[in-house]
Structure formats: structure tokens, C-alpha cells
XYZ file of C-alpha atoms in Angstrom:
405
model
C -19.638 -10.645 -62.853
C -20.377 -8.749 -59.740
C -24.179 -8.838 -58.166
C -25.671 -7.661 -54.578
C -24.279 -9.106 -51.248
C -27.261 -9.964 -49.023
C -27.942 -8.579 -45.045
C -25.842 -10.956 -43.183
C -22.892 -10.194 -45.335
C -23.480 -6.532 -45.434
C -23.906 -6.893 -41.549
C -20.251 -8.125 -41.306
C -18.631 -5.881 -43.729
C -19.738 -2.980 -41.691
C -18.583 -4.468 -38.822
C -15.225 -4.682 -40.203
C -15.088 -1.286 -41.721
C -16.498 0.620 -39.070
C -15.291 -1.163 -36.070
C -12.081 -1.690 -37.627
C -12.339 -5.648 -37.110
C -10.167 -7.336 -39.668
C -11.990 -10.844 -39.423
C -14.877 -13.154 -38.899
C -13.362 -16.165 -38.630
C -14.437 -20.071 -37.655
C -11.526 -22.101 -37.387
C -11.327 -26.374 -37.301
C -8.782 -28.675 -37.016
C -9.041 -31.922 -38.906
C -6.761 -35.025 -37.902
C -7.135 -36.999 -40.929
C -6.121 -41.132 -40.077
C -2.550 -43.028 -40.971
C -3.659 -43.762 -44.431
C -4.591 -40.073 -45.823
C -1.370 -38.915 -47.477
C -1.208 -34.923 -48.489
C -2.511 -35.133 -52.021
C -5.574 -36.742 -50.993
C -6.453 -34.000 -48.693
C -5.138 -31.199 -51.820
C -7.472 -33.444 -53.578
C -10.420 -33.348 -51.471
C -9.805 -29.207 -50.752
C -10.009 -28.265 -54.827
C -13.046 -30.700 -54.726
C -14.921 -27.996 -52.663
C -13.657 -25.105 -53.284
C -14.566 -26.092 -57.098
C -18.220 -27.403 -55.569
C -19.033 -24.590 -53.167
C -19.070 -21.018 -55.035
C -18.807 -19.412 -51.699
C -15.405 -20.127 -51.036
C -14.537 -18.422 -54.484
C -15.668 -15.145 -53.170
C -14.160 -11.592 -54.033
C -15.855 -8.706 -51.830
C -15.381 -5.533 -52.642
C -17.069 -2.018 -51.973
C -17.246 0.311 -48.985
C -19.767 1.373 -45.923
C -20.395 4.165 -48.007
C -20.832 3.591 -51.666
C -22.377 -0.043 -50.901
C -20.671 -3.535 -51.093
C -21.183 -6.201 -54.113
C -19.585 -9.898 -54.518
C -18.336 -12.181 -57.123
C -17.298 -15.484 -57.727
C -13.758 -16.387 -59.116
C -14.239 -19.002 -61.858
C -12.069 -22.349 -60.461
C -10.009 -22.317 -63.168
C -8.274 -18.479 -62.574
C -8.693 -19.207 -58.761
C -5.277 -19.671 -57.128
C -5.920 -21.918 -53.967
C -5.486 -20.791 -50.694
C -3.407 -23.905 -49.398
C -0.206 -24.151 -47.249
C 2.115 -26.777 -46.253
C 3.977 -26.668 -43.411
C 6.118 -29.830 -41.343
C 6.080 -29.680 -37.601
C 7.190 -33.776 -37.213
C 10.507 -32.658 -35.564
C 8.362 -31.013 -32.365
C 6.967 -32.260 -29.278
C 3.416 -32.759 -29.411
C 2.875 -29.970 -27.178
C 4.787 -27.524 -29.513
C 2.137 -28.964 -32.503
C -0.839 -28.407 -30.448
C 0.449 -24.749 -29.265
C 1.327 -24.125 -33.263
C -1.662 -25.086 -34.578
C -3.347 -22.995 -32.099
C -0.955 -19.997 -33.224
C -1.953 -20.051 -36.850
C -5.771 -20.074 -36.509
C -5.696 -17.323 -33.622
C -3.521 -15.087 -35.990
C -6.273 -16.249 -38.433
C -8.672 -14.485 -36.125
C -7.080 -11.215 -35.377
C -5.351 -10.457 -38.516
C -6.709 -11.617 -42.046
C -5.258 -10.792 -45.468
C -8.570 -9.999 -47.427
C -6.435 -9.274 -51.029
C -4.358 -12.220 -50.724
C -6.529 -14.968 -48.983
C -10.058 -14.455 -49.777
C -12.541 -16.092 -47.619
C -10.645 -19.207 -46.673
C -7.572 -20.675 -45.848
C -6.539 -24.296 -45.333
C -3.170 -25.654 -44.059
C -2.071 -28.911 -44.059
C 0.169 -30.217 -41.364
C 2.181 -32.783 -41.051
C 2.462 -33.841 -37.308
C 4.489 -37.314 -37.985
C 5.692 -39.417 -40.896
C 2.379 -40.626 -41.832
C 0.136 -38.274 -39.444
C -1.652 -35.091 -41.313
C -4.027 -32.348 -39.426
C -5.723 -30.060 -41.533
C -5.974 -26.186 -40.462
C -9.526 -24.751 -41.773
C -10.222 -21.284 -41.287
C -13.381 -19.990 -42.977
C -15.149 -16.419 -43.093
C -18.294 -15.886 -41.505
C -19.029 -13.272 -44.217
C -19.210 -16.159 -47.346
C -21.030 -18.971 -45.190
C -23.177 -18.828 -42.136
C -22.817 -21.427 -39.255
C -25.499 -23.765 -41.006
C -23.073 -23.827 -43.514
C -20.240 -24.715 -41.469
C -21.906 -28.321 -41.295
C -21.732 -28.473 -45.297
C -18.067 -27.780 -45.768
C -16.627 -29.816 -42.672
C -18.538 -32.450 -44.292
C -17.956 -32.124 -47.636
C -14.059 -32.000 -46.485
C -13.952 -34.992 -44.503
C -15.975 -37.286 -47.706
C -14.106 -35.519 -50.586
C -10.494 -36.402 -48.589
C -11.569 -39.612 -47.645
C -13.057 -40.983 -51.159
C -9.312 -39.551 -52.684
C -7.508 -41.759 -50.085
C -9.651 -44.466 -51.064
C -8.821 -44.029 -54.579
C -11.864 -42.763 -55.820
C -12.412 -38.923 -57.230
C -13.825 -36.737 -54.997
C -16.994 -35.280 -56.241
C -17.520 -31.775 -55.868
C -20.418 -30.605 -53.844
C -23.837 -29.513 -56.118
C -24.451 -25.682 -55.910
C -26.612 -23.318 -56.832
C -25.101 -19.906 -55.204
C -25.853 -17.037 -57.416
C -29.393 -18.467 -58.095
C -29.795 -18.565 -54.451
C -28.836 -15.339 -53.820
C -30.674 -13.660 -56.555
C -33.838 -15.632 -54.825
C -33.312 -14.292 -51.608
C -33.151 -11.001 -52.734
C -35.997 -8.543 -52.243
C -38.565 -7.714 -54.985
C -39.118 -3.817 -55.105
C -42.643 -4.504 -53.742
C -40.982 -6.916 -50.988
C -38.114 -4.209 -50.367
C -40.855 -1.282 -49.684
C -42.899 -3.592 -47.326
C -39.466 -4.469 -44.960
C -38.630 -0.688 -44.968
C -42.095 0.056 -42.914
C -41.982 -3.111 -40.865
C -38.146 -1.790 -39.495
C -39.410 2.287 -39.331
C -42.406 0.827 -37.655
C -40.244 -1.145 -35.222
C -38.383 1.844 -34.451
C -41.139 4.670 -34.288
C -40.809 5.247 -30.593
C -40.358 8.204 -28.410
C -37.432 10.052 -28.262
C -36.463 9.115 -24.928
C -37.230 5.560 -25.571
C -33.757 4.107 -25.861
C -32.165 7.187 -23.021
C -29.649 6.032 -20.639
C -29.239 2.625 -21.941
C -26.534 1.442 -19.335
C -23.123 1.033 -21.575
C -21.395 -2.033 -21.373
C -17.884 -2.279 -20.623
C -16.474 -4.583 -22.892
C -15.295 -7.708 -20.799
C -14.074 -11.593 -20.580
C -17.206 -13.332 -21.142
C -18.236 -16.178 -18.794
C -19.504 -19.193 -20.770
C -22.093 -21.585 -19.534
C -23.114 -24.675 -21.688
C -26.226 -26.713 -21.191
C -28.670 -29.940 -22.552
C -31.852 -30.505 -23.165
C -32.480 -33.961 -23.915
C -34.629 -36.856 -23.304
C -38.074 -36.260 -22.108
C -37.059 -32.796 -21.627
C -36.460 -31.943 -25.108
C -39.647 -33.793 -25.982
C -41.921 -31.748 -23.345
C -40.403 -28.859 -24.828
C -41.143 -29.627 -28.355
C -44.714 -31.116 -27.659
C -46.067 -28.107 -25.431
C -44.011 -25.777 -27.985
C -46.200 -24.192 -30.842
C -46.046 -26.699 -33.885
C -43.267 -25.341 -36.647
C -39.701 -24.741 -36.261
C -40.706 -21.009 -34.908
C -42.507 -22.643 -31.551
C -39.146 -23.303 -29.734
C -37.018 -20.444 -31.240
C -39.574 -18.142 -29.375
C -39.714 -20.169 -25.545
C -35.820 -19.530 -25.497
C -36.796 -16.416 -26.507
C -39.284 -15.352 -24.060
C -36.746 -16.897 -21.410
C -34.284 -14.873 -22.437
C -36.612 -11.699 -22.755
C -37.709 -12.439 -19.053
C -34.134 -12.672 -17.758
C -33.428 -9.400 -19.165
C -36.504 -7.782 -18.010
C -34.945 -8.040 -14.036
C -32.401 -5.727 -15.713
C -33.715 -3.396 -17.678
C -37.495 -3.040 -17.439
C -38.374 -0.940 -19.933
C -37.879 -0.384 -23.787
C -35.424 -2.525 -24.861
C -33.624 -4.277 -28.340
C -32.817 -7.681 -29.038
C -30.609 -8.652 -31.864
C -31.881 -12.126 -33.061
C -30.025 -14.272 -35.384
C -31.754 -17.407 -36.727
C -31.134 -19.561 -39.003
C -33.980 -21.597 -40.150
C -33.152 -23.293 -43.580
C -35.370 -23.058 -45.993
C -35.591 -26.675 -48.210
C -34.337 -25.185 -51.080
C -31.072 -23.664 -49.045
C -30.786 -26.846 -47.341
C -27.521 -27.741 -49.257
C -26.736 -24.266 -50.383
C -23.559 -22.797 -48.669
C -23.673 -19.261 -48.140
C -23.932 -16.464 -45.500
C -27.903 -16.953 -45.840
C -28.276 -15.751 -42.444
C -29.135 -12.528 -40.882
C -28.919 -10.753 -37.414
C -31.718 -8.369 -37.204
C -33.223 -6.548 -34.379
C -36.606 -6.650 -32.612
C -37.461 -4.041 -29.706
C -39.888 -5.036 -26.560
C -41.292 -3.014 -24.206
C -40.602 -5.002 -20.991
C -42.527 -2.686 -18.917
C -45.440 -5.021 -17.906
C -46.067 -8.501 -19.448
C -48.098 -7.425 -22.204
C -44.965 -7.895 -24.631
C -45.167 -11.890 -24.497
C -48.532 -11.863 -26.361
C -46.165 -10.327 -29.462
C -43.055 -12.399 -29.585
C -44.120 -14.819 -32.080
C -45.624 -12.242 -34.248
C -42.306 -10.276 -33.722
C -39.691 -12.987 -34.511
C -42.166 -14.204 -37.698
C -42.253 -10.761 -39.114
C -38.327 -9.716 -38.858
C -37.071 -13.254 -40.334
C -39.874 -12.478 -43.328
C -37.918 -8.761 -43.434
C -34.719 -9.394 -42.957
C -33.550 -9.169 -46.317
C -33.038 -5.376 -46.683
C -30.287 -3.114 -46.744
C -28.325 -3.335 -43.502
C -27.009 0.057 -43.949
C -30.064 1.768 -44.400
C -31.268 0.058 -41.271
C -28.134 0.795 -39.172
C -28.894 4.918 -39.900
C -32.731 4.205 -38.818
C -31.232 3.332 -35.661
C -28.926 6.461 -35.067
C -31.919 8.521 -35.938
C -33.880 6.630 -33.384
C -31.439 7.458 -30.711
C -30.221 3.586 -30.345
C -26.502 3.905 -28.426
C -23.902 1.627 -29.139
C -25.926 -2.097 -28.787
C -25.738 -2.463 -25.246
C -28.526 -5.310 -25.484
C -28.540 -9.034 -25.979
C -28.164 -10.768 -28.886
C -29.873 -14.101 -29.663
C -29.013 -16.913 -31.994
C -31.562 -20.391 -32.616
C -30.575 -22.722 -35.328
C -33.384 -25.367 -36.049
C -33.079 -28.601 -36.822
C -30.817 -28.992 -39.662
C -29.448 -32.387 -41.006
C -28.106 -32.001 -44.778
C -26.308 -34.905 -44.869
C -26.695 -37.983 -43.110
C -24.160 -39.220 -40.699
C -21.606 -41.719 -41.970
C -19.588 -43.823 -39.657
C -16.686 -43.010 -41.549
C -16.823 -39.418 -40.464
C -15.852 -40.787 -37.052
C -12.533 -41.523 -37.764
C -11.965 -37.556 -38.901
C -12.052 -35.661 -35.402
C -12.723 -32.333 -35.760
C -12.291 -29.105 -33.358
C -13.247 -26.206 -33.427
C -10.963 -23.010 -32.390
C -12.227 -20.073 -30.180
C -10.007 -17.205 -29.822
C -10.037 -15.710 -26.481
C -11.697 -12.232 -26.793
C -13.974 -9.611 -24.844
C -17.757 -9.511 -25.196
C -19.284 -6.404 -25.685
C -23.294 -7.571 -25.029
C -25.000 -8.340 -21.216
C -25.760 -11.282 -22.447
C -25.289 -13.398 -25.728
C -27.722 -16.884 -25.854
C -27.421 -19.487 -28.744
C -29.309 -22.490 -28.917
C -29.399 -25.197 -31.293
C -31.836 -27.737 -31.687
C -29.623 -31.121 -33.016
C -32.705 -32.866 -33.833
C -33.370 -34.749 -30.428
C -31.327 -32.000 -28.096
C -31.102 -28.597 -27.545
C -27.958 -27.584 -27.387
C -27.658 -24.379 -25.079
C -24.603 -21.574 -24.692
C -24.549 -18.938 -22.793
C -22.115 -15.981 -22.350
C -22.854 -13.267 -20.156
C -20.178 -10.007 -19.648
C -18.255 -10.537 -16.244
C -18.182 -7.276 -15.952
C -21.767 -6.905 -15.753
C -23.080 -9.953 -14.298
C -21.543 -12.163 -11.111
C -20.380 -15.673 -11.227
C -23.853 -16.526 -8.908
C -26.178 -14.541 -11.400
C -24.755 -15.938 -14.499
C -25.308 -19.390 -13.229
C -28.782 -17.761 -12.009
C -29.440 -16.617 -15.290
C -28.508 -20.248 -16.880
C -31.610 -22.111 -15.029
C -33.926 -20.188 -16.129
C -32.836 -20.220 -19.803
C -33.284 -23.476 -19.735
C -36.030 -24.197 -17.076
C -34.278 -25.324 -14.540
């Protein structure tokens, strides 16, 4: 049965279509230890895919006439597994091949064939396995990424110990089908985005374009009593701290561009119902400031509450708002802040499954892109700013002040 794909996913799929990307991919590896033999880890894989809906979607549709989803029942789902034996090469080669499949992964993904995920098992030496995970951002969101990594590493590991893996507990059509709008709930988001975008004509005129450009990357910690000042003089709720890195990062950009401006803000702040829900549950949605003067700070909060509480509408309709507003192609930062977020508690055995994640070289098209993640007792802090557009000096410039240096 097909049913309504939410903002985040309709967010991507345009992206794709219009932009002509052909992915959004997150890629791991997993080095499994000496005892995990390749049918555990098959094991272990149909143990998820059965548990988590997500990974059983079909998307189909177009910018156009709309998009919809459905899941593939486990039992006429044909598993997107490989198997493929690099023992013979240096370790060198292995690295550099592993590397090969998940960055082809990134730049070139069969949607008919694959679906939203793709797993390869390889063996590296007689009784050495590494598992290749490559997931699409457009079925689960980067909370979510936490859920299936672990569910992986448990379901593999309780099949090599000779117990059956138990599949994950979902809920995903009833979640989506609550995170949908009411008609009431619809009508109220449409007039909080037209009234974020009723602004002059001129307001968004000669927006400086941004050359698209090797990003320069910049990663940071706040921990100790500096993650505990932060949180204590922070405004109570997980909102307080999303909207200090905020106003840092709003303040940074002001030096730039002191005037009307848009920020694209991603944030992901689980809901205790989602909590254990795969999914692409989160949305990027944008908020516009006036930087002229200071008198913007006084609205952040307000700002940030209100588009997380509206996010759910129809990213299309909101992308044409914009062209009639006169917004150019998003030359503006984009922010991401995922709160606290523990669904599962550590286990030691989890240690002895490293895990990597893959980043495929590419060219960033924003000023400046900020994420921040709050682990629970750290802020975790990544920058990237456009080379092109910022120095060396003023990205590392930009980097203290983000986080208060």
C-alpha cells in the first residue's frame, strides 16, 4: 500500500530530481572480530531489514505530480547483499577497495535495483570479515543512523554467539501517519512559512552567489565544565542550546551579510515516541533574520520553536513560495543540532565492532555549513566553510567564535 512521504524525504527527492543528484548516501564500514563467520552477519542483516520498515522502502513519484512510499513486505523483499573476496590483496589494495565501492555508492546509485540500502560483506582474510553499509538519507535521518549501526553490530553478534537475532520493534507507518499534518495543522504551517517570507521585493536582491568549492572542515569539543556552563546558563529544554549555536552562527554571518538573510536549520530533536523509530523523521526548513541591527536575537527562540512545530508541510509548495519571494539559488548557511539522543545503551561488546564512517570528497555549495551534536556530556562541533569564499585565517576565525573561544 502506498501512503504520503513526509518533508525531509520530499526535501531529498527534489534534490535529486531537480539537481540531478543520484544519491544521499551515509556509508560505514564494519570489521566484525575472528569469530563472526559470513552467515552470522547474513543473519544479523535480514534481522533488520525484517525489524526496520525503512529499509524496505519503494519511492516512487515525481517533482511534479508529488512523491508517495511503500514498504515491501520481508517476505517478497529480495535482499540487497553482496559477497565479494579480496584475501588475495595487500591490505592497502582492501582499504583502497572498500573505499571504491562506497564512493561509487555516493555518486551513482541504482534506485530500481537497490532500494535504499546496500550491504557488502567482505572477506579481508581467512577468518577476517568487514561489512560495507551504505544507507539512504531519504529512508532514515542521521538519528537513525545510531539505530541501525546498532542494531547491526547486536543482531551479528547474538548469531555468532549462537543465539537468533531479534529483529528490531517498529512502528513506521504509524509513525508516519502521526507526524503527518491534520488539515487544521496543515493550514496553520502554510501562514507561518508565507508569513516568514512576506518581505519586500528587494529583500533577498544581490544575494552574493557562491561558487561551489572544496570545503574546509574544522572539528571542535565542548566538554567538561565547558559543556556544563553551556548547558546551565542555556535556557532549560533541549531548544536552549540548539539556539546559542545558533545565535553564534547568526552573528558570524552578520560580518558578512548584514542585512536580510535565510538560514536553513535542520534539527533533529526526537520526540519519545520516535526515540526507537527509524525513519527520515527529520526536516531542513528555513528561517529568515534581518541582521540589520541586533534586534533579531530577541526572536531566535521563537523562530527555531515555531518552524520545528511547522515543518511538516509540503516541501514543494514551500520551495515555489520561495521563487515567488525572489530567494536565488541558497547562497546562505545551513545549520544542523542533534540533541541528546541515547536509544540504546552502550554495551561493551559493541567495542569490539569498529565502525567508520565514509565521506566522499565533494564541493560545498553554502558559506558556511555548522552541525553540532550534543552526545550527552559533549558537544560535538563541525564546521565547513567554502574555500572559495572564506580564507584559511577566517575559517579558523569563524571556528572560535562558534564555539566561544
Amino acid at each position: 500500500m502506498k501512503f504520503p512521504v513526509l518533508a525531509g524525504q520530499t526535501d531529498l527527492l527534489l534534490d535529486q530530481e531537480v539537481s540531478g543528484h543520484s544519491s544521499s548516501h551515509l556509508g560505514f564500514t564494519m570489521t566484525f572480530p575472528d569469530h563472526v563467520r559470513p552467515e552470522h552477519i547474513l543473519s544479523g542483516i535480514q534481522a533488520v531489514v525484517r525489524g526496520f520498515a525503512a529499509l524496505r522502502l519503494r519511492f516512487s513519484g515525481s517533482a511534479e505530480r508529488g512523491y508517495q512510499q511503500e514498504i515491501e513486505p520481508f517476505d517478497r523483499h529480495d535482499l540487497a547483499v553482496e559477497f565479494h573476496d579480496v584475501s588475495d590483496a595487500a591490505t592497502a589494495q582492501q582499504s583502497r577497495y572498500v573505499q571504491n565501492l562506497l564512493y561509487q555508492d555516493a555518486v551513482s546509485w541504482d534506485w530500481d535495483r537497490i532500494g535504499v540500502y546496500r550491504f557488502v560483506v567482505i572477506k579481508l582474510a581467512e577468518r577476517r570479515y568487514q561489512l560495507v553499509v551504505s544507507l539512504q538519507q531519504v529512508a532514515i535521518d542521521r538519528a537513525s543512523i545510531v539505530l541501525v549501526i546498532n542494531a547491526l553490530r547486536s543482531t551479528v553478534l547474538s548469531a555468532a554467539r549462537g543465539d537468533a537475532p531479534a529483529a528490531p520493534a517498529d512502528r513506521y507507518e504509524a509513525a508516519v501517519d502521526e507526524a503527518l499534518l491534520t488539515p487544521t495543522a496543515e493550514a496553520s504551517a502554510r501562514r507561518h512559512w508565507e508569513g516568514e517570507f512576506d518581505l519586500p521585493d528587494e529583500a533577498f536582491a544581490g544575494c552574493t552567489e557562491i561558487p561551489p568549492a572544496r570545503p574546509r572542515s574544522h572539528k571542535a569539543v565542548i566538554a567538561g565544565s565547558d559543556y556544563d556552563e553551556l548547558k546551565r546558563t542555556a535556557a532549560s529544554g533541549p531548544w536552549g542550546s540548539s539556539v546559542v549555536f545558533l545565535k553564534r552562527l547568526l552573528t558570524a554571518w552578520q560580518r558578512y551579510q548584514p542585512r536580510t538573510t535565510l538560514v536553513d536549520v535542520f534539527c533533529t530533536i526526537r520526540s519519545e515516541t520516535l526515540a526507537h523509530q527509524a525513519g527520515m523523521f527529520s526536516t531542513l526548513r528555513p528561517i529568515v533574520v534581518d541582521l540589520a541591527g541586533d534586534a533579531w536575537r530577541d526572536k531566535v527562540t521563537g523562530r527555531l520553536i515555531r518552524a520545528a512545530a511547522h515543518q511538516q508541510v509540503d516541501s514543494r509548495q514551500l520551495r515555489d513560495l520561495e521563487v515567488r519571494r525572489g530567494v536565488p539559488r541558497r547562497p546562505f548557511p545551513v545549520f544542523s543540532y542533534i540533541d541528546a539522543f541515547k536509544p540504546h545503551s552502550q554495551s561493551k561488546q559493541f567495542d569490539v565492532v569498529p565502525t567508520t564512517r565514509f565521506f566522499a570528497p565533494y564541493a560545498l555549495t553554502r558559506p558556511v555549513s555548522l552541525k553540532v551534536r550534543d552526545t550527552g556530556d559533549a558537544f560535538a562541533v563541525v564546521l565547513q566553510t567554502n574555500s572559495a569564499t572564506f580564507s584559511e585565517a577566517e575559517s579558523t576565525d569563524l571556528l572560535g567564535g562558534l564555539v566561544g573561544r
